[in-house]
């Protein structure tokens, strides 16, 4: 409870100093799909020269794509077809926490916290398939770029790049050059 109150108190002060409207059309016409890792917050964007108003950002655990018509792809469809983004950057990172998650341990811990087993067993893909295929963050970037490249909802004219980010150094390496 204290966390939300602290955030709201801070927000009330912050609004007075920072109320500056910005266009919703990104200046750089790029949509970035990356991991929700804490270390990337206010670090990935400046490392790429991306400022507020420059790009659309989509984040999830491990920048994973589990469904060809799911939330990530739908967000990309909006970024491209509604907002006018012209390029996609898929950015994974080294030392990603998703690579260390134990599917069986996660399943057990959720059961212990009262999550119904039937709800867990109904997940598609299953925890095993989802997390099991994630021990290689670089391979995941290649896989996601390939899936997006082949996805008919993403126009062929949109370059899909794959990159790896170092969450300590801030350096960026190209895994897939979307122009090639
Ligand atoms: Zn991560």
PDB file of C-alpha atoms and ligand atoms in Angstrom:
ATOM      1  CA  UNK A   1       0.000   0.000   0.000  1.00  0.00           C
ATOM      2  CA  UNK A   2       2.824   2.355   0.869  1.00  0.00           C
ATOM      3  CA  UNK A   3       4.357   1.841  -2.576  1.00  0.00           C
ATOM      4  CA  UNK A   4       1.296   3.152  -4.429  1.00  0.00           C
ATOM      5  CA  UNK A   5       0.919   6.080  -2.016  1.00  0.00           C
ATOM      6  CA  UNK A   6       4.580   7.009  -2.500  1.00  0.00           C
ATOM      7  CA  UNK A   7       4.149   6.904  -6.276  1.00  0.00           C
ATOM      8  CA  UNK A   8       0.999   9.061  -6.171  1.00  0.00           C
ATOM      9  CA  UNK A   9       2.639  11.608  -3.872  1.00  0.00           C
ATOM     10  CA  UNK A  10       5.655  11.833  -6.149  1.00  0.00           C
ATOM     11  CA  UNK A  11       3.369  12.113  -9.191  1.00  0.00           C
ATOM     12  CA  UNK A  12       1.457  15.073  -7.780  1.00  0.00           C
ATOM     13  CA  UNK A  13       4.721  17.018  -7.376  1.00  0.00           C
ATOM     14  CA  UNK A  14       6.135  15.817 -10.692  1.00  0.00           C
ATOM     15  CA  UNK A  15       3.121  16.855 -12.811  1.00  0.00           C
ATOM     16  CA  UNK A  16       3.613  20.489 -11.837  1.00  0.00           C
ATOM     17  CA  UNK A  17       7.133  20.469 -13.245  1.00  0.00           C
ATOM     18  CA  UNK A  18       6.822  18.124 -16.233  1.00  0.00           C
ATOM     19  CA  UNK A  19       3.445  18.653 -17.883  1.00  0.00           C
ATOM     20  CA  UNK A  20       4.645  18.835 -21.514  1.00  0.00           C
ATOM     21  CA  UNK A  21       2.504  17.262 -24.263  1.00  0.00           C
ATOM     22  CA  UNK A  22       4.351  15.301 -26.973  1.00  0.00           C
ATOM     23  CA  UNK A  23       3.058  13.942 -30.314  1.00  0.00           C
ATOM     24  CA  UNK A  24       2.015  10.283 -30.245  1.00  0.00           C
ATOM     25  CA  UNK A  25       3.632   9.760 -33.669  1.00  0.00           C
ATOM     26  CA  UNK A  26       7.239   8.705 -32.942  1.00  0.00           C
ATOM     27  CA  UNK A  27       9.869  11.027 -34.448  1.00  0.00           C
ATOM     28  CA  UNK A  28      12.095   8.076 -35.424  1.00  0.00           C
ATOM     29  CA  UNK A  29       9.235   5.907 -36.781  1.00  0.00           C
ATOM     30  CA  UNK A  30      10.641   2.862 -34.998  1.00  0.00           C
ATOM     31  CA  UNK A  31       9.000   0.294 -32.729  1.00  0.00           C
ATOM     32  CA  UNK A  32      11.230  -1.493 -30.212  1.00  0.00           C
ATOM     33  CA  UNK A  33      10.354  -4.893 -28.726  1.00  0.00           C
ATOM     34  CA  UNK A  34      12.518  -5.686 -25.724  1.00  0.00           C
ATOM     35  CA  UNK A  35      12.659  -7.274 -22.254  1.00  0.00           C
ATOM     36  CA  UNK A  36      11.000  -5.835 -19.147  1.00  0.00           C
ATOM     37  CA  UNK A  37      14.277  -6.206 -17.178  1.00  0.00           C
ATOM     38  CA  UNK A  38      14.715  -3.500 -14.529  1.00  0.00           C
ATOM     39  CA  UNK A  39      18.255  -2.742 -15.680  1.00  0.00           C
ATOM     40  CA  UNK A  40      16.989  -1.580 -19.076  1.00  0.00           C
ATOM     41  CA  UNK A  41      14.764   1.153 -17.602  1.00  0.00           C
ATOM     42  CA  UNK A  42      16.224   4.583 -18.471  1.00  0.00           C
ATOM     43  CA  UNK A  43      19.330   2.779 -19.761  1.00  0.00           C
ATOM     44  CA  UNK A  44      18.425   1.101 -23.058  1.00  0.00           C
ATOM     45  CA  UNK A  45      16.785   4.236 -24.480  1.00  0.00           C
ATOM     46  CA  UNK A  46      19.656   6.681 -23.812  1.00  0.00           C
ATOM     47  CA  UNK A  47      22.146   4.042 -25.000  1.00  0.00           C
ATOM     48  CA  UNK A  48      20.273   4.015 -28.334  1.00  0.00           C
ATOM     49  CA  UNK A  49      19.787   7.779 -28.503  1.00  0.00           C
ATOM     50  CA  UNK A  50      16.026   7.327 -28.050  1.00  0.00           C
ATOM     51  CA  UNK A  51      14.201  10.084 -26.193  1.00  0.00           C
ATOM     52  CA  UNK A  52      10.585  10.600 -25.162  1.00  0.00           C
ATOM     53  CA  UNK A  53       8.480  10.932 -28.324  1.00  0.00           C
ATOM     54  CA  UNK A  54      11.034   9.107 -30.504  1.00  0.00           C
ATOM     55  CA  UNK A  55       9.865   5.458 -30.487  1.00  0.00           C
ATOM     56  CA  UNK A  56       7.140   3.002 -29.582  1.00  0.00           C
ATOM     57  CA  UNK A  57       8.187   0.524 -26.868  1.00  0.00           C
ATOM     58  CA  UNK A  58       6.796  -2.987 -26.316  1.00  0.00           C
ATOM     59  CA  UNK A  59       8.159  -4.998 -23.384  1.00  0.00           C
ATOM     60  CA  UNK A  60       7.566  -8.413 -21.879  1.00  0.00           C
ATOM     61  CA  UNK A  61       9.485 -11.057 -19.940  1.00  0.00           C
ATOM     62  CA  UNK A  62      12.441 -12.041 -22.091  1.00  0.00           C
ATOM     63  CA  UNK A  63      11.116 -10.367 -25.271  1.00  0.00           C
ATOM     64  CA  UNK A  64       9.390 -13.659 -26.018  1.00  0.00           C
ATOM     65  CA  UNK A  65       6.871 -14.250 -28.779  1.00  0.00           C
ATOM     66  CA  UNK A  66       4.453 -17.037 -27.873  1.00  0.00           C
ATOM     67  CA  UNK A  67       1.593 -16.393 -30.255  1.00  0.00           C
ATOM     68  CA  UNK A  68       1.616 -15.283 -33.923  1.00  0.00           C
ATOM     69  CA  UNK A  69      -1.612 -13.324 -33.346  1.00  0.00           C
ATOM     70  CA  UNK A  70      -1.078 -12.441 -29.682  1.00  0.00           C
ATOM     71  CA  UNK A  71      -0.542  -9.211 -27.785  1.00  0.00           C
ATOM     72  CA  UNK A  72       2.978  -8.466 -29.024  1.00  0.00           C
ATOM     73  CA  UNK A  73       2.098  -8.916 -32.696  1.00  0.00           C
ATOM     74  CA  UNK A  74      -1.099  -6.907 -32.271  1.00  0.00           C
ATOM     75  CA  UNK A  75       0.897  -4.077 -30.700  1.00  0.00           C
ATOM     76  CA  UNK A  76       3.317  -4.214 -33.644  1.00  0.00           C
ATOM     77  CA  UNK A  77       0.368  -4.096 -36.048  1.00  0.00           C
ATOM     78  CA  UNK A  78      -0.862  -0.908 -34.349  1.00  0.00           C
ATOM     79  CA  UNK A  79       2.650   0.591 -34.310  1.00  0.00           C
ATOM     80  CA  UNK A  80       3.020  -0.027 -38.065  1.00  0.00           C
ATOM     81  CA  UNK A  81      -0.464   0.322 -39.502  1.00  0.00           C
ATOM     82  CA  UNK A  82      -1.915   2.974 -37.169  1.00  0.00           C
ATOM     83  CA  UNK A  83       1.037   4.958 -35.806  1.00  0.00           C
ATOM     84  CA  UNK A  84       3.227   4.723 -38.921  1.00  0.00           C
ATOM     85  CA  UNK A  85       6.368   3.007 -37.608  1.00  0.00           C
ATOM     86  CA  UNK A  86       8.635   1.899 -40.459  1.00  0.00           C
ATOM     87  CA  UNK A  87      11.174  -0.385 -38.750  1.00  0.00           C
ATOM     88  CA  UNK A  88      11.165  -2.981 -35.946  1.00  0.00           C
ATOM     89  CA  UNK A  89      14.024  -3.517 -33.473  1.00  0.00           C
ATOM     90  CA  UNK A  90      13.919  -6.763 -31.468  1.00  0.00           C
ATOM     91  CA  UNK A  91      16.382  -6.255 -28.609  1.00  0.00           C
ATOM     92  CA  UNK A  92      17.374  -9.107 -26.308  1.00  0.00           C
ATOM     93  CA  UNK A  93      20.018  -8.781 -23.631  1.00  0.00           C
ATOM     94  CA  UNK A  94      22.748 -10.822 -22.001  1.00  0.00           C
ATOM     95  CA  UNK A  95      22.179 -12.210 -18.476  1.00  0.00           C
ATOM     96  CA  UNK A  96      18.403 -12.267 -19.061  1.00  0.00           C
ATOM     97  CA  UNK A  97      16.538 -13.540 -15.987  1.00  0.00           C
ATOM     98  CA  UNK A  98      14.182 -15.559 -18.188  1.00  0.00           C
ATOM     99  CA  UNK A  99      17.103 -17.867 -18.980  1.00  0.00           C
ATOM    100  CA  UNK A 100      17.387 -18.830 -15.302  1.00  0.00           C
ATOM    101  CA  UNK A 101      13.705 -19.528 -14.574  1.00  0.00           C
ATOM    102  CA  UNK A 102      12.990 -23.174 -13.713  1.00  0.00           C
ATOM    103  CA  UNK A 103       9.632 -24.106 -15.247  1.00  0.00           C
ATOM    104  CA  UNK A 104       8.849 -26.837 -12.691  1.00  0.00           C
ATOM    105  CA  UNK A 105       9.856 -24.593  -9.772  1.00  0.00           C
ATOM    106  CA  UNK A 106       7.690 -21.731 -11.059  1.00  0.00           C
ATOM    107  CA  UNK A 107       4.749 -24.099 -11.525  1.00  0.00           C
ATOM    108  CA  UNK A 108       5.139 -25.428  -7.960  1.00  0.00           C
ATOM    109  CA  UNK A 109       5.483 -21.975  -6.414  1.00  0.00           C
ATOM    110  CA  UNK A 110       2.313 -20.743  -8.142  1.00  0.00           C
ATOM    111  CA  UNK A 111       0.354 -23.764  -6.867  1.00  0.00           C
ATOM    112  CA  UNK A 112       1.602 -23.018  -3.337  1.00  0.00           C
ATOM    113  CA  UNK A 113       0.308 -19.433  -3.665  1.00  0.00           C
ATOM    114  CA  UNK A 114      -3.188 -20.612  -4.522  1.00  0.00           C
ATOM    115  CA  UNK A 115      -3.160 -20.541  -8.328  1.00  0.00           C
ATOM    116  CA  UNK A 116      -5.506 -23.320  -9.564  1.00  0.00           C
ATOM    117  CA  UNK A 117      -3.591 -26.175 -11.194  1.00  0.00           C
ATOM    118  CA  UNK A 118      -6.214 -26.340 -13.976  1.00  0.00           C
ATOM    119  CA  UNK A 119      -5.463 -22.719 -14.931  1.00  0.00           C
ATOM    120  CA  UNK A 120      -1.758 -23.506 -15.205  1.00  0.00           C
ATOM    121  CA  UNK A 121      -2.328 -26.691 -17.172  1.00  0.00           C
ATOM    122  CA  UNK A 122      -4.550 -24.792 -19.627  1.00  0.00           C
ATOM    123  CA  UNK A 123      -1.695 -22.472 -20.673  1.00  0.00           C
ATOM    124  CA  UNK A 124      -0.603 -22.781 -24.316  1.00  0.00           C
ATOM    125  CA  UNK A 125       2.274 -22.928 -24.837  1.00  0.00           C
ATOM    126  CA  UNK A 126       2.902 -24.636 -21.490  1.00  0.00           C
ATOM    127  CA  UNK A 127       5.458 -23.314 -18.994  1.00  0.00           C
ATOM    128  CA  UNK A 128       7.799 -26.079 -20.102  1.00  0.00           C
ATOM    129  CA  UNK A 129       7.653 -25.112 -23.777  1.00  0.00           C
ATOM    130  CA  UNK A 130       7.709 -21.372 -23.079  1.00  0.00           C
ATOM    131  CA  UNK A 131      10.559 -21.231 -20.574  1.00  0.00           C
ATOM    132  CA  UNK A 132      12.348 -24.364 -21.751  1.00  0.00           C
ATOM    133  CA  UNK A 133      13.123 -22.762 -25.095  1.00  0.00           C
ATOM    134  CA  UNK A 134      14.626 -19.699 -23.489  1.00  0.00           C
ATOM    135  CA  UNK A 135      18.074 -20.676 -22.241  1.00  0.00           C
ATOM    136  CA  UNK A 136      19.669 -18.862 -25.170  1.00  0.00           C
ATOM    137  CA  UNK A 137      18.748 -15.123 -25.318  1.00  0.00           C
ATOM    138  CA  UNK A 138      20.633 -14.624 -28.602  1.00  0.00           C
ATOM    139  CA  UNK A 139      18.882 -17.620 -30.174  1.00  0.00           C
ATOM    140  CA  UNK A 140      15.584 -16.188 -28.934  1.00  0.00           C
ATOM    141  CA  UNK A 141      16.253 -12.891 -30.768  1.00  0.00           C
ATOM    142  CA  UNK A 142      16.985 -14.792 -33.993  1.00  0.00           C
ATOM    143  CA  UNK A 143      13.837 -16.882 -33.508  1.00  0.00           C
ATOM    144  CA  UNK A 144      11.601 -13.851 -32.819  1.00  0.00           C
ATOM    145  CA  UNK A 145      12.986 -11.924 -35.811  1.00  0.00           C
ATOM    146  CA  UNK A 146      12.339 -14.982 -38.006  1.00  0.00           C
ATOM    147  CA  UNK A 147       8.780 -15.371 -36.730  1.00  0.00           C
ATOM    148  CA  UNK A 148       8.031 -11.676 -37.302  1.00  0.00           C
ATOM    149  CA  UNK A 149       9.651 -11.729 -40.744  1.00  0.00           C
ATOM    150  CA  UNK A 150       7.405 -14.641 -41.715  1.00  0.00           C
ATOM    151  CA  UNK A 151       4.291 -13.169 -40.085  1.00  0.00           C
ATOM    152  CA  UNK A 152       1.838 -12.060 -42.813  1.00  0.00           C
ATOM    153  CA  UNK A 153       0.565  -9.259 -40.524  1.00  0.00           C
ATOM    154  CA  UNK A 154       3.974  -7.521 -40.800  1.00  0.00           C
ATOM    155  CA  UNK A 155       4.445  -6.020 -44.302  1.00  0.00           C
ATOM    156  CA  UNK A 156       7.571  -7.242 -46.160  1.00  0.00           C
ATOM    157  CA  UNK A 157       8.674  -3.602 -46.598  1.00  0.00           C
ATOM    158  CA  UNK A 158       9.251  -3.255 -42.819  1.00  0.00           C
ATOM    159  CA  UNK A 159      12.862  -4.139 -41.839  1.00  0.00           C
ATOM    160  CA  UNK A 160      12.995  -6.379 -38.739  1.00  0.00           C
ATOM    161  CA  UNK A 161      16.358  -6.067 -36.966  1.00  0.00           C
ATOM    162  CA  UNK A 162      17.645  -8.271 -34.148  1.00  0.00           C
ATOM    163  CA  UNK A 163      20.069  -6.934 -31.541  1.00  0.00           C
ATOM    164  CA  UNK A 164      21.657  -7.947 -28.239  1.00  0.00           C
ATOM    165  CA  UNK A 165      22.180  -5.384 -25.454  1.00  0.00           C
ATOM    166  CA  UNK A 166      24.620  -5.595 -22.565  1.00  0.00           C
ATOM    167  CA  UNK A 167      22.705  -4.387 -19.460  1.00  0.00           C
ATOM    168  CA  UNK A 168      25.953  -3.515 -17.657  1.00  0.00           C
ATOM    169  CA  UNK A 169      28.092  -1.882 -20.354  1.00  0.00           C
ATOM    170  CA  UNK A 170      25.207  -0.541 -22.448  1.00  0.00           C
ATOM    171  CA  UNK A 171      26.732  -1.855 -25.695  1.00  0.00           C
ATOM    172  CA  UNK A 172      24.652  -3.091 -28.620  1.00  0.00           C
ATOM    173  CA  UNK A 173      25.495  -5.894 -31.085  1.00  0.00           C
ATOM    174  CA  UNK A 174      23.675  -6.649 -34.324  1.00  0.00           C
ATOM    175  CA  UNK A 175      22.377 -10.233 -34.494  1.00  0.00           C
ATOM    176  CA  UNK A 176      20.149  -9.854 -37.558  1.00  0.00           C
ATOM    177  CA  UNK A 177      20.532  -6.955 -40.014  1.00  0.00           C
ATOM    178  CA  UNK A 178      16.994  -6.298 -41.213  1.00  0.00           C
ATOM    179  CA  UNK A 179      18.271  -4.494 -44.335  1.00  0.00           C
ATOM    180  CA  UNK A 180      20.141  -7.573 -45.563  1.00  0.00           C
TER     181      UNK A 180
HETATM  182 ZN1  LIG B   1      15.484 -10.077 -19.836  1.00  0.00          ZN
END
